[in-house]
mmCIF file of C-alpha atoms in Angstrom:
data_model
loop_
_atom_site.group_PDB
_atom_site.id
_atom_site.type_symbol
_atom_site.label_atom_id
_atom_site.label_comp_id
_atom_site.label_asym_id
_atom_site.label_seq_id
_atom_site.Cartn_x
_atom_site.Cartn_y
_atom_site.Cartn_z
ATOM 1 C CA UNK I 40 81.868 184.153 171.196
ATOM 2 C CA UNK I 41 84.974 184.442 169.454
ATOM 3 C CA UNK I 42 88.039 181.812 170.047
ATOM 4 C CA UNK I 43 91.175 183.230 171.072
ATOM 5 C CA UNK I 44 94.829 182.890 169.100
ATOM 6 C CA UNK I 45 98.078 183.315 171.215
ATOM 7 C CA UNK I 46 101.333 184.108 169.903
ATOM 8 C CA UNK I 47 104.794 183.808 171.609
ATOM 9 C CA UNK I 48 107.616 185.403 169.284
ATOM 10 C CA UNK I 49 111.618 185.686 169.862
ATOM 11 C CA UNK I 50 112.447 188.015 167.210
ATOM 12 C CA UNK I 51 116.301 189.115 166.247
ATOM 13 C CA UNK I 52 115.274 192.729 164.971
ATOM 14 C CA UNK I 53 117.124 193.826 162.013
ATOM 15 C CA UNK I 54 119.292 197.471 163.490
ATOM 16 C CA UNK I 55 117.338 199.572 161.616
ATOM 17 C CA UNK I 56 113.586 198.725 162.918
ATOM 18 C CA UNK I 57 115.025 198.090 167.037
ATOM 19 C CA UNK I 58 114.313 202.142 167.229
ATOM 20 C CA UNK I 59 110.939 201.910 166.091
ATOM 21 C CA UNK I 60 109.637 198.772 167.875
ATOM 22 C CA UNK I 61 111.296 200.206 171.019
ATOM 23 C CA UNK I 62 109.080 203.294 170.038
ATOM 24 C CA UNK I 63 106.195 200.913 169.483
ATOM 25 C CA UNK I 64 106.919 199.616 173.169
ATOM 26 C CA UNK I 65 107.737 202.887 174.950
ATOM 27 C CA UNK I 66 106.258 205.409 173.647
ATOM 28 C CA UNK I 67 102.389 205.856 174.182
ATOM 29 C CA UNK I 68 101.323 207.325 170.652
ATOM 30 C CA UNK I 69 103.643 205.147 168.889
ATOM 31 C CA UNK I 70 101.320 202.914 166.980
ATOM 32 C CA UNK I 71 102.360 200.130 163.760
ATOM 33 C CA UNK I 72 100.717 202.841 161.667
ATOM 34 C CA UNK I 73 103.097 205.416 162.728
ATOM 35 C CA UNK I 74 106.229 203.793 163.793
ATOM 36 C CA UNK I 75 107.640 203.359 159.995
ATOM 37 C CA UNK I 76 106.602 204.304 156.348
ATOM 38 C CA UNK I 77 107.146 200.602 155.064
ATOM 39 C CA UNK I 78 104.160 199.450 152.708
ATOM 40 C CA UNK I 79 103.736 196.320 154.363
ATOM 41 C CA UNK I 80 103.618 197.124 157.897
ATOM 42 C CA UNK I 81 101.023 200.311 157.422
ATOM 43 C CA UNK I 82 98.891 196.973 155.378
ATOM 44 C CA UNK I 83 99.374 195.736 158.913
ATOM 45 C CA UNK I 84 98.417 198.800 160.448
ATOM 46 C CA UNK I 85 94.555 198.531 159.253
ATOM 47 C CA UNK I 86 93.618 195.418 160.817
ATOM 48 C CA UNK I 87 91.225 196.878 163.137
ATOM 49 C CA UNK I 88 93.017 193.951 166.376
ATOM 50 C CA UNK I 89 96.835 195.206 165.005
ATOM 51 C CA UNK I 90 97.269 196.768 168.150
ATOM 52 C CA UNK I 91 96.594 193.377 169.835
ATOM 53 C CA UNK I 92 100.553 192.548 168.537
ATOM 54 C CA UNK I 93 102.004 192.932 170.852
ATOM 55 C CA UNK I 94 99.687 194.171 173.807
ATOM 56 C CA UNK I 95 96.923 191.469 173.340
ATOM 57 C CA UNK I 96 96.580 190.239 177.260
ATOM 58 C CA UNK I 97 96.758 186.740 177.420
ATOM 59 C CA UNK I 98 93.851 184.397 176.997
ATOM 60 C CA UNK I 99 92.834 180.971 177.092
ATOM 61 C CA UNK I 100 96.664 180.259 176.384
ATOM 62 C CA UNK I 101 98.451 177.080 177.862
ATOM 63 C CA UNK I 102 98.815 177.855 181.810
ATOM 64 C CA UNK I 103 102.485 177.744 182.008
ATOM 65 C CA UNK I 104 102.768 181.133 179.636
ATOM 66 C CA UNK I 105 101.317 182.905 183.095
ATOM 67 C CA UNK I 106 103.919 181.111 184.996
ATOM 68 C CA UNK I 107 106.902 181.807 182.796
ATOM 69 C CA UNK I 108 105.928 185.425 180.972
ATOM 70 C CA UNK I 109 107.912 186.597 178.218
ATOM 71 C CA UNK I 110 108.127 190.307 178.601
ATOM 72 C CA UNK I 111 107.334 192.569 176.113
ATOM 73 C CA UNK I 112 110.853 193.997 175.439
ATOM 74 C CA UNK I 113 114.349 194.375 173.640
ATOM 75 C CA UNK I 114 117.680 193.211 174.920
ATOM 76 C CA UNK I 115 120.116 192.168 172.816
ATOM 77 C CA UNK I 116 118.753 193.435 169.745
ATOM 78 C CA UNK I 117 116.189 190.189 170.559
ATOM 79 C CA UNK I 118 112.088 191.667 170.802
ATOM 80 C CA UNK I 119 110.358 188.514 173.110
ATOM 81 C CA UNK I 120 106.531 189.072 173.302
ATOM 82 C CA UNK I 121 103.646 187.093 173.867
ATOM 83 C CA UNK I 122 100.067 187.885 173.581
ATOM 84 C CA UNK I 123 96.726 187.025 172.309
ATOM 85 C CA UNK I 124 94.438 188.277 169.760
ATOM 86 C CA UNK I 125 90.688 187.287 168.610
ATOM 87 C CA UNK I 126 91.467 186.728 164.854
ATOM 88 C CA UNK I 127 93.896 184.346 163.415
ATOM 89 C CA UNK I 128 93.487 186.721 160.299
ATOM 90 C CA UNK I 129 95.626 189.355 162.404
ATOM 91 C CA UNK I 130 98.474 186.423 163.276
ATOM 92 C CA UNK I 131 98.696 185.723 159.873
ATOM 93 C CA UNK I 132 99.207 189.469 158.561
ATOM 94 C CA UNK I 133 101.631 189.977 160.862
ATOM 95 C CA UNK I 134 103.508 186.686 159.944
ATOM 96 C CA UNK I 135 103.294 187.944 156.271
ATOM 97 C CA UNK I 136 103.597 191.659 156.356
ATOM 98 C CA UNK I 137 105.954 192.440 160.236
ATOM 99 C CA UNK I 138 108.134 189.698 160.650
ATOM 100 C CA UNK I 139 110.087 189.148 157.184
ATOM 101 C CA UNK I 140 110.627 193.153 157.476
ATOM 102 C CA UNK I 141 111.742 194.099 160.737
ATOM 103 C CA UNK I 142 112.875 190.967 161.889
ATOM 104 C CA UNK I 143 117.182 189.374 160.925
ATOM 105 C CA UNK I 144 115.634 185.695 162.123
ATOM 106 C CA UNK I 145 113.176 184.019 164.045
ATOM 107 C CA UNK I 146 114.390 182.396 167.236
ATOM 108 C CA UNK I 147 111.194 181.104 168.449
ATOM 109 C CA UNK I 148 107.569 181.679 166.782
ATOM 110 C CA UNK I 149 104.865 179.392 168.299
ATOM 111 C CA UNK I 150 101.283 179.876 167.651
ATOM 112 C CA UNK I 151 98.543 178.232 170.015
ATOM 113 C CA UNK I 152 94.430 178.020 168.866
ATOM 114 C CA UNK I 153 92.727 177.584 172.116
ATOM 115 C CA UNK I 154 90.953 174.679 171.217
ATOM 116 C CA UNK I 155 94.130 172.705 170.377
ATOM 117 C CA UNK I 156 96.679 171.016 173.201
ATOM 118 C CA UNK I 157 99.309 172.029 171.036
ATOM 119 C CA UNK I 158 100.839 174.602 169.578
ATOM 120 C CA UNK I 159 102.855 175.143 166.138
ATOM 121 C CA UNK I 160 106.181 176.104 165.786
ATOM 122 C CA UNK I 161 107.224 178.936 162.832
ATOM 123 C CA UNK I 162 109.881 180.494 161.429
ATOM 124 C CA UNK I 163 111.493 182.743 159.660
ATOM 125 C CA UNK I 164 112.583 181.167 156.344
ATOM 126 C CA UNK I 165 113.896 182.888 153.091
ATOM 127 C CA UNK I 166 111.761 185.923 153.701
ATOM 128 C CA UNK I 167 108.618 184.247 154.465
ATOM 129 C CA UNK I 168 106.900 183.074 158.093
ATOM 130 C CA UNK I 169 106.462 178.907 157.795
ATOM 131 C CA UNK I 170 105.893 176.517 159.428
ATOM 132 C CA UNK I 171 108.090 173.929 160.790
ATOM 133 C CA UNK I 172 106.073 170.964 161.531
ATOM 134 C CA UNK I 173 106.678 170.328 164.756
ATOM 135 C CA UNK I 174 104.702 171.265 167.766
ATOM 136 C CA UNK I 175 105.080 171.904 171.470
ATOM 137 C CA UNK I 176 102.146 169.837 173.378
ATOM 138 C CA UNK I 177 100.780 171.329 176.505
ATOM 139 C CA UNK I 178 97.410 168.573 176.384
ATOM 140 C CA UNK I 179 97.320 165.463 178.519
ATOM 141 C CA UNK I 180 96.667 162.947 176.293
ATOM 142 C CA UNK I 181 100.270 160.781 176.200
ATOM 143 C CA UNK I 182 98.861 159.293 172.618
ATOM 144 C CA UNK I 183 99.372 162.139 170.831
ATOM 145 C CA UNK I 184 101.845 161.389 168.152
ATOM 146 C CA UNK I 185 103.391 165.028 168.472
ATOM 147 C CA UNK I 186 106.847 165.860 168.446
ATOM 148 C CA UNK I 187 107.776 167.777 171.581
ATOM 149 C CA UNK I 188 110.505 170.002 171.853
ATOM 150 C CA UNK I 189 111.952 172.206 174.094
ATOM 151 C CA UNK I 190 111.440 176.234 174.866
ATOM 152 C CA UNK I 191 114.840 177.775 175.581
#
């Protein structure tokens, strides 16, 4: 059985890519490996779960992402998505080959392993997806040492 990965993005598209990831959203044979000709995102393209980003369903992610979705859309030049996939390997090629191309900056990147009560907080940092240390916890264990912070 494989574990699941869930991803929640707010991404401020850069103008040129909002017409292709509102393809990507709207159209029904718009797929990464035919939205754009960039290099990086048709390297995206061949990871057989690609498709999972952003139309994974949701699952085994914290309970409150059911109760508060983040639709899969564009307003304000902003793309908000969440979804899961089975393969952190697809997370991170999207991290390294989507998000520094399409995307003007990260407002909120958070990536949850379902095994975890947490999840880590990313972001968009001189061209590369990192990580920011801190974590939002959705376990019950009032121990943990983790940071929380807040989801506007």
């Amino acid at each position: 059985m494989g574990m699941y990965y869930s991803l929640r993005c707010k991404l401020k598209l850069k103008q040129e890519f909002i017409p292709q990831i509102d393809s990507l959203l709207n159209d029904a044979d718009a797929e990464w490996s035919n939205i754009t000709d960039i290099e990086s995102i048709k390297d995206y393209s061949t990871d057989s779960r690609s498709s999972f980003i952003p139309f994974g369903v949701l699952a085994y992610s914290p309970d409150n992402w059911d109760d508060e979705p983040w639709r899969n859309e564009i307003e304000d030049d902003i793309w908000t998505f969440q979804c899961s996939v089975k393969t952190s390997s697809t997370i991170r090629s999207f991290f390294k080959n989507v998000v520094p191309v399409i995307s003007e900056k990260s407002l909120h990147i958070e990536y949850f392993y379902e095994e975890n009560d947490f999840a880590d907080l990313y972001e968009l940092r001189d061209g590369a997806v990192v990580a920011t240390g801190e974590k939002i916890k959705y376990g019950y264990k009032d121990e943990d040492p983790w940071r929380l912070v807040q989801i506007e």
